[in-house]
């Protein structure tokens, strides 16, 4: 049970980020943001998550947005 807590925190964090995008209206124009991000070429992510949780979220991101 203890090992699932960091994963739950990571999923909850990701869900909150997605919910924030939807409520802000940015979900209507993801292509514009995605194109701009691809031009930039890298993602810098600062977090206070423990390393294993942060690595899981990063892996999910890399799967969703391959280079």
PDB file of C-alpha atoms in Angstrom, residues 4-67:
ATOM      1  CA  UNK A   4       1.051   3.165  -4.326  1.00  0.00           C
ATOM      2  CA  UNK A   5       0.931   6.508  -2.496  1.00  0.00           C
ATOM      3  CA  UNK A   6       3.651   8.189  -4.626  1.00  0.00           C
ATOM      4  CA  UNK A   7       1.975   6.893  -7.781  1.00  0.00           C
ATOM      5  CA  UNK A   8      -1.360   8.238  -6.564  1.00  0.00           C
ATOM      6  CA  UNK A   9       0.236  11.622  -5.859  1.00  0.00           C
ATOM      7  CA  UNK A  10       1.738  11.678  -9.363  1.00  0.00           C
ATOM      8  CA  UNK A  11      -1.584  10.824 -10.985  1.00  0.00           C
ATOM      9  CA  UNK A  12      -3.410  13.405  -8.881  1.00  0.00           C
ATOM     10  CA  UNK A  13      -0.848  16.057  -9.834  1.00  0.00           C
ATOM     11  CA  UNK A  14      -1.184  15.245 -13.512  1.00  0.00           C
ATOM     12  CA  UNK A  15      -4.984  15.312 -13.254  1.00  0.00           C
ATOM     13  CA  UNK A  16      -4.853  18.712 -11.565  1.00  0.00           C
ATOM     14  CA  UNK A  17      -2.625  20.074 -14.329  1.00  0.00           C
ATOM     15  CA  UNK A  18      -4.990  18.794 -17.020  1.00  0.00           C
ATOM     16  CA  UNK A  19      -8.003  20.170 -15.158  1.00  0.00           C
ATOM     17  CA  UNK A  20      -6.277  23.544 -14.942  1.00  0.00           C
ATOM     18  CA  UNK A  21      -5.717  23.570 -18.689  1.00  0.00           C
ATOM     19  CA  UNK A  22      -9.345  22.689 -19.376  1.00  0.00           C
ATOM     20  CA  UNK A  23     -10.713  25.390 -17.085  1.00  0.00           C
ATOM     21  CA  UNK A  24      -8.291  27.968 -18.477  1.00  0.00           C
ATOM     22  CA  UNK A  25      -9.480  27.272 -22.014  1.00  0.00           C
ATOM     23  CA  UNK A  26      -6.026  26.219 -23.206  1.00  0.00           C
ATOM     24  CA  UNK A  27      -7.315  22.744 -23.997  1.00  0.00           C
ATOM     25  CA  UNK A  28      -9.031  24.240 -27.040  1.00  0.00           C
ATOM     26  CA  UNK A  29      -5.698  25.153 -28.654  1.00  0.00           C
ATOM     27  CA  UNK A  30      -3.235  22.390 -27.773  1.00  0.00           C
ATOM     28  CA  UNK A  31      -1.680  22.332 -31.245  1.00  0.00           C
ATOM     29  CA  UNK A  32      -0.410  25.895 -30.927  1.00  0.00           C
ATOM     30  CA  UNK A  33       1.281  25.118 -27.606  1.00  0.00           C
ATOM     31  CA  UNK A  34       2.601  21.790 -28.826  1.00  0.00           C
ATOM     32  CA  UNK A  35       4.142  23.350 -31.930  1.00  0.00           C
ATOM     33  CA  UNK A  36       5.788  26.085 -29.867  1.00  0.00           C
ATOM     34  CA  UNK A  37       7.156  23.512 -27.421  1.00  0.00           C
ATOM     35  CA  UNK A  38       8.583  21.400 -30.227  1.00  0.00           C
ATOM     36  CA  UNK A  39      10.393  24.446 -31.632  1.00  0.00           C
ATOM     37  CA  UNK A  40      11.910  25.053 -28.213  1.00  0.00           C
ATOM     38  CA  UNK A  41      13.186  21.482 -28.149  1.00  0.00           C
ATOM     39  CA  UNK A  42      13.274  20.594 -24.455  1.00  0.00           C
ATOM     40  CA  UNK A  43      11.216  20.576 -21.287  1.00  0.00           C
ATOM     41  CA  UNK A  44      12.505  21.738 -17.929  1.00  0.00           C
ATOM     42  CA  UNK A  45      10.347  20.519 -15.083  1.00  0.00           C
ATOM     43  CA  UNK A  46      10.860  21.482 -11.453  1.00  0.00           C
ATOM     44  CA  UNK A  47       9.013  19.432  -8.862  1.00  0.00           C
ATOM     45  CA  UNK A  48       9.027  18.517  -5.221  1.00  0.00           C
ATOM     46  CA  UNK A  49       7.918  14.957  -5.937  1.00  0.00           C
ATOM     47  CA  UNK A  50      10.181  12.177  -4.782  1.00  0.00           C
ATOM     48  CA  UNK A  51      12.408  10.917  -7.583  1.00  0.00           C
ATOM     49  CA  UNK A  52      10.566   7.649  -8.372  1.00  0.00           C
ATOM     50  CA  UNK A  53       7.237   9.494  -8.725  1.00  0.00           C
ATOM     51  CA  UNK A  54       8.779  12.250 -10.820  1.00  0.00           C
ATOM     52  CA  UNK A  55      10.381   9.663 -13.092  1.00  0.00           C
ATOM     53  CA  UNK A  56       7.009   7.943 -13.596  1.00  0.00           C
ATOM     54  CA  UNK A  57       5.317  11.199 -14.571  1.00  0.00           C
ATOM     55  CA  UNK A  58       8.217  12.084 -16.884  1.00  0.00           C
ATOM     56  CA  UNK A  59       7.968   8.659 -18.532  1.00  0.00           C
ATOM     57  CA  UNK A  60       4.223   9.174 -19.110  1.00  0.00           C
ATOM     58  CA  UNK A  61       4.960  12.585 -20.646  1.00  0.00           C
ATOM     59  CA  UNK A  62       7.658  11.146 -22.904  1.00  0.00           C
ATOM     60  CA  UNK A  63       5.272   8.399 -24.024  1.00  0.00           C
ATOM     61  CA  UNK A  64       2.527  10.912 -24.809  1.00  0.00           C
ATOM     62  CA  UNK A  65       4.901  13.342 -26.599  1.00  0.00           C
ATOM     63  CA  UNK A  66       7.710  11.391 -28.256  1.00  0.00           C
ATOM     64  CA  UNK A  67      10.523  13.346 -29.870  1.00  0.00           C
TER      65      UNK A  67
END
